[in-house]
């Protein structure tokens, strides 16, 4: 009995010590000094704790058996999948379409077009007052913004100018003759191509009405026109952002990273759309400032992840630290959507870290509500966008503090798996995330010395 217990103590000591040492080393490499130091402290305490039983095995044998038994039971229980009272799958069968004219980018842009402005506020008089306040704030790239940098601001401006000039590439001429294809092989080629050009996830989904905006609104041209919803299939493309850049939120580094990844997503989607058209099938890319579709519901229903408390898409690996693009086509491709629940929604319910840290108070602490005929979280976009214009960045603080915003290392892969098993694991993981990385993030007063450095 004593020999067996001693062996078990050694196994637990080596196993837990290896885990804590790996955590400390991983945190150090990620420049998370607080997490690295706390992990080392736990390593020292853990060593003393189990060494005590190894050197006093006979005196405290009964107590040792209880501790080992509890450790084993809790360890095995952590692998059990159990989420009591889990809400049913989000029902979007009766979801209403969203009007792009209500988007804050569209509402900010109409100040340059008096006729459109009056038309919109005749339709939405309740938005006039708050929009006028937002219109009076400095525009992106102007020197009055908190994180404005005269040398680097023109970079993201040039990136968004490039995106606007590349809009014609999203459509284009379709080859006169249709080339017969094998849908399965063609779909695999699209996935391989997308990942070759920088995507981390690609999926095909049958389009539904709520995947499309009801009316165009981002640009003065075609403002108020109904969107083209004739295509049958959506190709959802996910591009990961660099965690190191997003962790610098809400400084200008976040906007530079967003712009760069929007360019990458546009590049991939434009190439894929052109590739499909070369086979004689209509295809249209939807990317930044050039959408007929809503990217988030398509990505969520593709099974890539779930809708988070912050009202944006939470990827299964990279959390909210991603950018999206869509390609639509009337070519029918095999539906590759994943139906496996990741239980990220349950974690969002208890976490609330994004809501606690949001500097504009845009993110709710409450449960999901029903709007547009389905259950989902949404933010107060007026508060969020107003703060963006004040600081001259797209902030990203909510993304930065999210426990899912971590590098895709072996350790963080394990944590994501651990979180997906049961509600108790989620509570433990949240406690540890707060302990290791902090519950609240201090907002930087100035940009980092090197805005572009990860």
Short mmCIF file of C-alpha atoms in Angstrom, two decimals:
data_model
loop_
_atom_site.label_atom_id
_atom_site.label_comp_id
_atom_site.label_asym_id
_atom_site.label_seq_id
_atom_site.Cartn_x
_atom_site.Cartn_y
_atom_site.Cartn_z
CA UNK A 1 0.00 0.00 0.00
CA UNK A 2 2.71 2.46 1.05
CA UNK A 3 4.85 1.70 -2.02
CA UNK A 4 1.89 2.13 -4.37
CA UNK A 5 0.94 5.42 -2.73
CA UNK A 6 4.51 6.67 -3.00
CA UNK A 7 4.57 5.81 -6.71
CA UNK A 8 1.28 7.66 -7.27
CA UNK A 9 2.66 10.69 -5.41
CA UNK A 10 5.72 10.72 -7.66
CA UNK A 11 3.54 10.45 -10.78
CA UNK A 12 1.31 13.33 -9.66
CA UNK A 13 4.34 15.43 -8.67
CA UNK A 14 6.06 14.96 -12.03
CA UNK A 15 2.82 15.40 -14.00
CA UNK A 16 1.70 18.61 -12.28
CA UNK A 17 5.23 20.01 -12.22
CA UNK A 18 5.65 19.41 -15.94
CA UNK A 19 2.30 21.09 -16.62
CA UNK A 20 3.16 24.16 -14.52
CA UNK A 21 6.65 24.39 -15.98
CA UNK A 22 5.21 24.21 -19.51
CA UNK A 23 2.67 26.89 -18.61
CA UNK A 24 5.37 29.17 -17.25
CA UNK A 25 7.62 28.69 -20.27
CA UNK A 26 4.71 29.19 -22.68
CA UNK A 27 3.66 32.37 -20.86
CA UNK A 28 7.22 33.69 -20.93
CA UNK A 29 7.41 33.14 -24.70
CA UNK A 30 4.08 34.95 -25.08
CA UNK A 31 5.51 37.85 -23.02
CA UNK A 32 2.83 37.26 -20.38
CA UNK A 33 5.18 37.92 -17.45
CA UNK A 34 2.47 37.88 -14.78
CA UNK A 35 1.29 34.43 -15.89
CA UNK A 36 4.88 33.16 -16.06
CA UNK A 37 5.71 34.32 -12.51
CA UNK A 38 2.48 33.00 -10.97
CA UNK A 39 3.02 29.65 -12.69
CA UNK A 40 6.51 29.42 -11.19
CA UNK A 41 5.12 30.20 -7.73
CA UNK A 42 2.53 27.44 -8.17
CA UNK A 43 5.33 25.11 -9.31
CA UNK A 44 7.30 25.76 -6.11
CA UNK A 45 4.24 25.34 -3.88
CA UNK A 46 3.22 22.20 -5.75
CA UNK A 47 6.68 20.71 -5.27
CA UNK A 48 6.63 21.39 -1.52
CA UNK A 49 3.08 20.02 -1.20
CA UNK A 50 3.72 16.62 -2.80
CA UNK A 51 7.24 16.35 -1.36
CA UNK A 52 5.66 16.63 2.08
CA UNK A 53 3.66 13.44 1.45
CA UNK A 54 6.68 11.69 -0.04
CA UNK A 55 8.76 12.37 3.08
CA UNK A 56 5.92 11.73 5.56
CA UNK A 57 4.06 8.94 3.80
CA UNK A 58 3.47 6.77 6.87
CA UNK A 59 2.43 9.51 9.30
CA UNK A 60 -0.12 11.15 6.99
CA UNK A 61 -1.04 8.09 4.94
CA UNK A 62 -4.82 8.40 5.42
CA UNK A 63 -4.82 12.11 4.55
CA UNK A 64 -2.60 11.37 1.57
CA UNK A 65 -5.04 8.73 0.29
CA UNK A 66 -7.92 11.23 0.54
CA UNK A 67 -5.96 13.90 -1.37
CA UNK A 68 -4.86 11.46 -4.09
CA UNK A 69 -8.40 10.10 -4.43
CA UNK A 70 -9.91 13.58 -4.75
CA UNK A 71 -7.25 14.60 -7.26
CA UNK A 72 -7.95 11.50 -9.36
CA UNK A 73 -11.73 11.88 -9.20
CA UNK A 74 -11.64 15.58 -10.11
CA UNK A 75 -9.16 14.89 -12.89
CA UNK A 76 -11.36 12.20 -14.44
CA UNK A 77 -14.53 14.27 -13.90
CA UNK A 78 -13.04 17.15 -15.87
CA UNK A 79 -13.30 15.03 -19.03
CA UNK A 80 -17.03 14.42 -18.62
CA UNK A 81 -19.19 16.50 -20.94
CA UNK A 82 -22.03 18.06 -18.97
CA UNK A 83 -23.88 21.35 -19.48
CA UNK A 84 -27.17 21.38 -17.52
CA UNK A 85 -29.91 23.63 -18.78
CA UNK A 86 -28.16 24.34 -22.06
CA UNK A 87 -30.43 26.45 -24.31
CA UNK A 88 -31.54 24.97 -27.60
CA UNK A 89 -29.80 25.69 -30.84
CA UNK A 90 -30.22 29.31 -31.93
CA UNK A 91 -33.29 29.31 -34.18
CA UNK A 92 -32.83 31.68 -37.13
CA UNK A 93 -35.60 30.23 -39.30
CA UNK A 94 -37.72 33.37 -38.79
CA UNK A 95 -34.85 35.86 -38.57
CA UNK A 96 -35.48 39.21 -40.22
CA UNK A 97 -32.97 40.75 -42.59
CA UNK A 98 -30.76 43.58 -41.39
CA UNK A 99 -30.69 46.87 -43.29
CA UNK A 100 -27.12 47.98 -44.03
CA UNK A 101 -28.28 51.60 -43.84
CA UNK A 102 -28.56 51.11 -40.06
CA UNK A 103 -24.89 50.14 -39.79
CA UNK A 104 -22.76 52.81 -38.08
CA UNK A 105 -20.31 53.05 -41.00
CA UNK A 106 -23.22 53.78 -43.32
CA UNK A 107 -24.77 56.26 -40.88
CA UNK A 108 -21.44 58.04 -40.49
CA UNK A 109 -20.91 58.23 -44.25
CA UNK A 110 -24.24 59.86 -45.12
CA UNK A 111 -23.18 63.14 -43.52
CA UNK A 112 -21.39 63.81 -46.82
CA UNK A 113 -24.64 63.36 -48.79
CA UNK A 114 -27.41 65.73 -47.60
CA UNK A 115 -30.14 64.10 -49.69
CA UNK A 116 -29.38 60.63 -48.34
CA UNK A 117 -29.08 62.04 -44.84
CA UNK A 118 -32.58 63.50 -44.92
CA UNK A 119 -34.00 60.37 -46.52
CA UNK A 120 -32.50 58.19 -43.81
CA UNK A 121 -33.68 60.32 -40.89
CA UNK A 122 -37.16 60.48 -42.36
CA UNK A 123 -37.03 56.69 -42.08
CA UNK A 124 -35.17 56.57 -38.71
CA UNK A 125 -35.85 59.89 -36.91
CA UNK A 126 -34.79 58.36 -33.58
CA UNK A 127 -31.18 58.11 -34.82
CA UNK A 128 -30.71 61.75 -35.83
CA UNK A 129 -29.61 63.17 -32.48
CA UNK A 130 -26.97 60.56 -31.62
CA UNK A 131 -25.70 60.50 -35.20
CA UNK A 132 -25.19 64.27 -35.22
CA UNK A 133 -23.00 63.93 -32.13
CA UNK A 134 -20.97 61.20 -33.84
CA UNK A 135 -20.71 63.23 -37.07
CA UNK A 136 -19.10 66.07 -35.10
CA UNK A 137 -16.28 63.86 -33.85
CA UNK A 138 -12.97 63.76 -35.78
CA UNK A 139 -12.69 61.32 -38.66
CA UNK A 140 -10.12 58.52 -38.80
CA UNK A 141 -6.74 59.94 -39.71
CA UNK A 142 -7.37 63.38 -38.20
CA UNK A 143 -4.90 64.74 -35.66
CA UNK A 144 -7.45 65.33 -32.88
CA UNK A 145 -7.86 61.60 -32.26
CA UNK A 146 -6.15 60.17 -29.16
CA UNK A 147 -3.97 57.59 -30.91
CA UNK A 148 -3.36 59.55 -34.11
CA UNK A 149 0.17 59.19 -35.44
CA UNK A 150 1.04 61.38 -38.45
CA UNK A 151 3.52 58.88 -39.87
CA UNK A 152 1.50 55.68 -39.54
CA UNK A 153 -2.13 56.82 -39.94
CA UNK A 154 -1.68 57.20 -43.73
CA UNK A 155 -0.83 53.48 -43.82
CA UNK A 156 -4.24 52.22 -42.71
CA UNK A 157 -5.86 54.96 -44.79
CA UNK A 158 -3.99 53.65 -47.84
CA UNK A 159 -5.08 50.10 -46.99
CA UNK A 160 -8.76 51.07 -46.88
CA UNK A 161 -8.36 53.13 -50.08
CA UNK A 162 -6.91 50.02 -51.70
CA UNK A 163 -9.90 47.99 -50.53
CA UNK A 164 -12.31 50.52 -51.99
CA UNK A 165 -10.48 50.61 -55.31
CA UNK A 166 -10.50 46.80 -55.44
CA UNK A 167 -14.30 46.60 -55.20
CA UNK A 168 -14.65 45.96 -58.98
CA UNK A 169 -12.58 42.79 -58.50
CA UNK A 170 -15.32 41.30 -56.32
CA UNK A 171 -17.46 40.80 -59.39
CA UNK A 172 -16.30 40.44 -62.98
CA UNK A 173 -16.92 38.70 -66.25
CA UNK A 174 -18.03 35.08 -66.18
CA UNK A 175 -16.49 32.67 -68.69
CA UNK A 176 -18.86 32.12 -71.61
CA UNK A 177 -18.79 28.34 -71.39
CA UNK A 178 -19.47 26.39 -68.20
CA UNK A 179 -16.87 23.77 -67.44
CA UNK A 180 -18.34 20.58 -65.90
CA UNK A 181 -16.96 20.02 -62.41
CA UNK A 182 -16.97 17.44 -59.65
CA UNK A 183 -18.47 19.47 -56.74
CA UNK A 184 -16.53 17.53 -54.10
CA UNK A 185 -13.15 17.92 -55.80
CA UNK A 186 -13.92 21.53 -56.74
CA UNK A 187 -14.82 22.30 -53.13
CA UNK A 188 -11.63 20.71 -51.84
CA UNK A 189 -9.60 22.78 -54.30
CA UNK A 190 -11.27 25.97 -53.07
CA UNK A 191 -10.45 25.06 -49.46
CA UNK A 192 -6.84 24.27 -50.34
CA UNK A 193 -6.48 27.49 -52.37
CA UNK A 194 -7.95 29.63 -49.61
CA UNK A 195 -5.58 28.20 -47.02
CA UNK A 196 -2.67 28.53 -49.46
CA UNK A 197 -3.39 32.27 -49.66
CA UNK A 198 -3.72 32.71 -45.89
CA UNK A 199 -7.12 31.51 -44.61
CA UNK A 200 -7.27 29.31 -41.50
CA UNK A 201 -10.80 27.98 -42.07
CA UNK A 202 -13.10 27.61 -45.09
CA UNK A 203 -16.62 26.21 -45.27
CA UNK A 204 -19.61 25.98 -47.63
CA UNK A 205 -23.16 26.78 -46.56
CA UNK A 206 -26.56 26.99 -48.21
CA UNK A 207 -27.65 30.62 -48.19
CA UNK A 208 -30.83 31.79 -46.48
CA UNK A 209 -32.58 35.18 -46.68
CA UNK A 210 -31.27 36.42 -43.31
CA UNK A 211 -27.70 35.96 -44.54
CA UNK A 212 -28.21 38.97 -46.84
CA UNK A 213 -28.66 42.64 -46.01
CA UNK A 214 -32.11 43.82 -47.00
CA UNK A 215 -30.79 47.06 -48.56
CA UNK A 216 -27.41 48.53 -49.49
CA UNK A 217 -26.17 51.43 -47.39
CA UNK A 218 -22.38 51.65 -47.13
CA UNK A 219 -21.83 53.81 -50.23
CA UNK A 220 -23.79 56.61 -51.86
CA UNK A 221 -23.86 54.65 -55.09
CA UNK A 222 -26.78 52.19 -55.00
CA UNK A 223 -27.73 53.44 -51.51
CA UNK A 224 -31.13 52.03 -50.61
CA UNK A 225 -31.15 49.42 -53.38
CA UNK A 226 -32.14 45.89 -52.47
CA UNK A 227 -29.25 43.45 -52.33
CA UNK A 228 -28.84 40.65 -54.84
CA UNK A 229 -29.80 37.48 -52.98
CA UNK A 230 -29.94 35.17 -55.99
CA UNK A 231 -26.86 33.10 -55.13
CA UNK A 232 -27.34 29.70 -53.51
CA UNK A 233 -24.03 28.96 -51.80
CA UNK A 234 -21.78 30.87 -49.41
CA UNK A 235 -18.08 30.20 -49.02
CA UNK A 236 -17.03 31.48 -45.59
CA UNK A 237 -13.36 32.46 -45.25
CA UNK A 238 -11.65 33.07 -41.89
CA UNK A 239 -8.34 34.94 -41.59
CA UNK A 240 -6.59 34.99 -38.18
CA UNK A 241 -5.19 38.17 -36.69
CA UNK A 242 -1.95 38.29 -34.72
CA UNK A 243 -2.62 38.03 -30.99
CA UNK A 244 0.45 40.15 -30.19
CA UNK A 245 -0.96 43.07 -32.20
CA UNK A 246 -4.47 42.81 -30.79
CA UNK A 247 -3.09 42.72 -27.24
CA UNK A 248 -1.97 46.32 -27.84
CA UNK A 249 -5.59 47.47 -27.98
CA UNK A 250 -7.00 50.03 -28.02
CA UNK A 251 -3.99 51.72 -29.64
CA UNK A 252 -3.44 52.30 -33.34
CA UNK A 253 -1.71 48.92 -33.60
CA UNK A 254 -5.14 47.26 -33.60
CA UNK A 255 -6.40 49.34 -36.51
CA UNK A 256 -3.24 48.58 -38.49
CA UNK A 257 -3.73 44.86 -37.85
CA UNK A 258 -7.41 45.04 -38.77
CA UNK A 259 -6.63 46.86 -42.01
CA UNK A 260 -3.91 44.38 -42.94
CA UNK A 261 -6.17 41.39 -42.33
CA UNK A 262 -9.10 42.98 -44.19
CA UNK A 263 -6.74 43.35 -47.15
CA UNK A 264 -5.75 39.69 -46.83
CA UNK A 265 -9.38 38.55 -46.57
CA UNK A 266 -10.31 40.65 -49.62
CA UNK A 267 -7.40 39.21 -51.58
CA UNK A 268 -8.45 35.64 -50.84
CA UNK A 269 -12.15 36.17 -51.51
CA UNK A 270 -11.51 38.07 -54.76
CA UNK A 271 -9.22 35.31 -56.02
CA UNK A 272 -11.72 32.58 -55.12
CA UNK A 273 -14.58 34.47 -56.78
CA UNK A 274 -12.48 34.96 -59.92
CA UNK A 275 -11.50 31.30 -59.89
CA UNK A 276 -15.16 30.22 -59.87
CA UNK A 277 -16.06 32.67 -62.65
CA UNK A 278 -13.29 31.18 -64.80
CA UNK A 279 -15.29 27.94 -64.79
CA UNK A 280 -18.37 29.74 -66.09
CA UNK A 281 -20.29 30.19 -62.82
CA UNK A 282 -21.30 33.59 -61.36
CA UNK A 283 -19.52 34.43 -58.10
CA UNK A 284 -19.21 37.54 -55.98
CA UNK A 285 -16.74 38.34 -53.19
CA UNK A 286 -17.98 40.15 -50.09
CA UNK A 287 -15.27 41.91 -48.12
CA UNK A 288 -14.65 45.06 -46.11
CA UNK A 289 -16.97 47.94 -47.10
CA UNK A 290 -18.31 45.79 -49.92
CA UNK A 291 -20.89 43.42 -48.48
CA UNK A 292 -24.28 42.20 -49.62
CA UNK A 293 -24.06 39.51 -46.94
CA UNK A 294 -23.60 39.52 -43.17
CA UNK A 295 -20.42 37.59 -42.45
CA UNK A 296 -21.10 36.70 -38.81
CA UNK A 297 -24.29 34.60 -39.16
CA UNK A 298 -22.78 32.74 -42.11
CA UNK A 299 -19.60 31.96 -40.15
CA UNK A 300 -21.58 30.93 -37.05
CA UNK A 301 -23.92 28.65 -39.01
CA UNK A 302 -20.91 27.16 -40.78
CA UNK A 303 -19.87 25.77 -37.41
CA UNK A 304 -16.58 27.67 -37.24
CA UNK A 305 -17.50 29.04 -33.85
CA UNK A 306 -20.26 30.87 -32.02
CA UNK A 307 -21.63 34.35 -31.48
CA UNK A 308 -19.99 35.96 -28.46
CA UNK A 309 -21.19 38.43 -25.85
CA UNK A 310 -19.33 41.22 -27.66
CA UNK A 311 -21.66 40.71 -30.63
CA UNK A 312 -18.98 39.41 -32.96
CA UNK A 313 -17.89 36.02 -34.23
CA UNK A 314 -15.90 33.76 -31.89
CA UNK A 315 -13.75 31.31 -33.85
CA UNK A 316 -13.27 27.79 -32.48
CA UNK A 317 -9.47 28.24 -32.34
CA UNK A 318 -8.68 31.96 -32.49
CA UNK A 319 -11.68 33.29 -30.58
CA UNK A 320 -12.72 36.79 -31.69
CA UNK A 321 -9.22 37.44 -33.06
CA UNK A 322 -10.19 36.90 -36.73
CA UNK A 323 -11.50 38.72 -39.80
CA UNK A 324 -14.06 37.30 -42.23
CA UNK A 325 -14.87 37.39 -45.92
CA UNK A 326 -17.56 35.64 -47.94
CA UNK A 327 -17.86 34.45 -51.53
CA UNK A 328 -21.35 33.76 -52.86
CA UNK A 329 -22.13 31.79 -56.00
CA UNK A 330 -25.03 30.00 -57.68
CA UNK A 331 -22.79 26.96 -57.99
CA UNK A 332 -24.01 24.25 -55.62
CA UNK A 333 -21.22 22.91 -53.43
CA UNK A 334 -21.55 20.25 -50.71
CA UNK A 335 -22.59 21.77 -47.39
CA UNK A 336 -19.59 21.38 -45.08
CA UNK A 337 -21.00 23.13 -42.03
CA UNK A 338 -20.11 21.62 -38.66
CA UNK A 339 -22.91 20.88 -36.19
CA UNK A 340 -20.78 20.15 -33.12
CA UNK A 341 -21.43 22.54 -30.22
CA UNK A 342 -18.29 24.21 -28.88
CA UNK A 343 -20.00 25.54 -25.73
CA UNK A 344 -18.39 28.95 -26.16
CA UNK A 345 -21.79 30.56 -25.62
CA UNK A 346 -21.99 29.04 -22.13
CA UNK A 347 -18.55 30.42 -21.31
CA UNK A 348 -19.56 33.89 -22.53
CA UNK A 349 -22.50 33.81 -20.12
CA UNK A 350 -20.26 33.54 -17.06
CA UNK A 351 -17.14 35.37 -18.26
CA UNK A 352 -18.27 38.98 -18.97
CA UNK A 353 -14.65 40.10 -19.18
CA UNK A 354 -15.30 42.02 -22.39
CA UNK A 355 -18.23 43.86 -20.77
CA UNK A 356 -16.17 44.70 -17.68
CA UNK A 357 -13.36 46.17 -19.78
CA UNK A 358 -15.30 47.92 -22.57
CA UNK A 359 -14.28 51.60 -22.24
CA UNK A 360 -17.46 52.82 -23.94
CA UNK A 361 -19.90 50.60 -22.03
CA UNK A 362 -21.19 49.16 -25.29
CA UNK A 363 -21.28 45.52 -24.20
CA UNK A 364 -24.09 44.22 -22.02
CA UNK A 365 -23.71 42.19 -18.82
CA UNK A 366 -27.18 40.73 -19.38
CA UNK A 367 -28.30 37.54 -21.11
CA UNK A 368 -29.09 37.39 -24.80
CA UNK A 369 -32.24 39.14 -25.95
CA UNK A 370 -34.52 38.65 -28.93
CA UNK A 371 -34.26 41.07 -31.82
CA UNK A 372 -34.98 40.56 -35.52
CA UNK A 373 -36.88 37.44 -34.40
CA UNK A 374 -33.99 35.45 -32.97
CA UNK A 375 -31.96 35.20 -29.77
CA UNK A 376 -28.53 36.81 -29.83
CA UNK A 377 -26.18 39.27 -28.17
CA UNK A 378 -25.64 42.66 -29.74
CA UNK A 379 -23.74 45.75 -28.67
CA UNK A 380 -24.73 49.41 -28.50
CA UNK A 381 -23.03 50.24 -31.78
CA UNK A 382 -23.46 54.01 -31.37
CA UNK A 383 -21.37 54.04 -28.17
CA UNK A 384 -18.75 51.75 -29.69
CA UNK A 385 -18.34 53.70 -32.94
CA UNK A 386 -18.32 57.03 -31.11
CA UNK A 387 -15.40 55.79 -29.00
CA UNK A 388 -13.60 54.61 -32.13
CA UNK A 389 -13.79 58.09 -33.61
CA UNK A 390 -12.57 59.62 -30.36
CA UNK A 391 -9.44 57.48 -30.14
CA UNK A 392 -8.71 56.95 -33.86
CA UNK A 393 -8.65 53.17 -33.65
CA UNK A 394 -11.10 50.28 -33.81
CA UNK A 395 -10.21 49.67 -30.13
CA UNK A 396 -10.31 45.86 -29.92
CA UNK A 397 -10.05 45.91 -26.13
CA UNK A 398 -12.88 43.37 -25.89
CA UNK A 399 -10.98 41.07 -28.25
CA UNK A 400 -7.74 41.67 -26.36
CA UNK A 401 -9.07 40.59 -22.94
CA UNK A 402 -11.14 37.64 -24.18
CA UNK A 403 -9.83 34.37 -22.68
CA UNK A 404 -10.10 32.79 -26.15
CA UNK A 405 -7.64 35.32 -27.59
CA UNK A 406 -4.55 33.22 -27.11
CA UNK A 407 -1.87 31.80 -29.45
CA UNK A 408 -2.70 28.38 -30.87
CA UNK A 409 -0.09 26.55 -28.77
CA UNK A 410 -0.37 23.04 -27.35
CA UNK A 411 -1.15 24.43 -23.90
CA UNK A 412 -3.98 26.67 -25.14
CA UNK A 413 -5.34 23.83 -27.29
CA UNK A 414 -5.68 21.82 -24.09
CA UNK A 415 -7.43 24.71 -22.31
CA UNK A 416 -9.94 25.08 -25.17
CA UNK A 417 -10.67 21.35 -24.95
CA UNK A 418 -10.95 21.60 -21.15
CA UNK A 419 -13.44 24.47 -21.42
CA UNK A 420 -15.58 22.52 -23.90
CA UNK A 421 -16.22 19.61 -21.50
CA UNK A 422 -18.41 20.99 -18.71
CA UNK A 423 -19.58 24.07 -16.83
CA UNK A 424 -17.34 23.41 -13.79
CA UNK A 425 -14.25 23.39 -16.02
CA UNK A 426 -15.39 26.71 -17.45
CA UNK A 427 -15.62 28.29 -14.00
CA UNK A 428 -12.16 26.98 -13.09
CA UNK A 429 -10.69 28.16 -16.41
CA UNK A 430 -12.18 31.63 -15.95
CA UNK A 431 -10.79 31.88 -12.41
CA UNK A 432 -7.33 30.86 -13.66
CA UNK A 433 -7.49 33.27 -16.61
CA UNK A 434 -8.29 36.14 -14.24
CA UNK A 435 -5.51 35.04 -11.89
CA UNK A 436 -2.84 34.57 -14.55
CA UNK A 437 -3.67 37.40 -16.94
CA UNK A 438 -5.70 39.80 -14.79
CA UNK A 439 -9.40 40.64 -14.79
CA UNK A 440 -8.97 44.22 -16.00
CA UNK A 441 -6.63 45.71 -18.56
CA UNK A 442 -5.03 49.10 -18.13
CA UNK A 443 -5.67 51.32 -21.15
CA UNK A 444 -2.49 52.73 -22.69
CA UNK A 445 -2.36 56.52 -22.93
CA UNK A 446 -0.15 56.51 -26.02
CA UNK A 447 0.74 54.25 -28.92
CA UNK A 448 3.58 51.73 -28.48
CA UNK A 449 6.97 52.87 -29.73
CA UNK A 450 6.67 50.59 -32.76
CA UNK A 451 3.06 50.46 -33.92
CA UNK A 452 3.73 47.73 -36.48
CA UNK A 453 5.78 45.41 -34.28
CA UNK A 454 4.16 42.23 -33.00
#
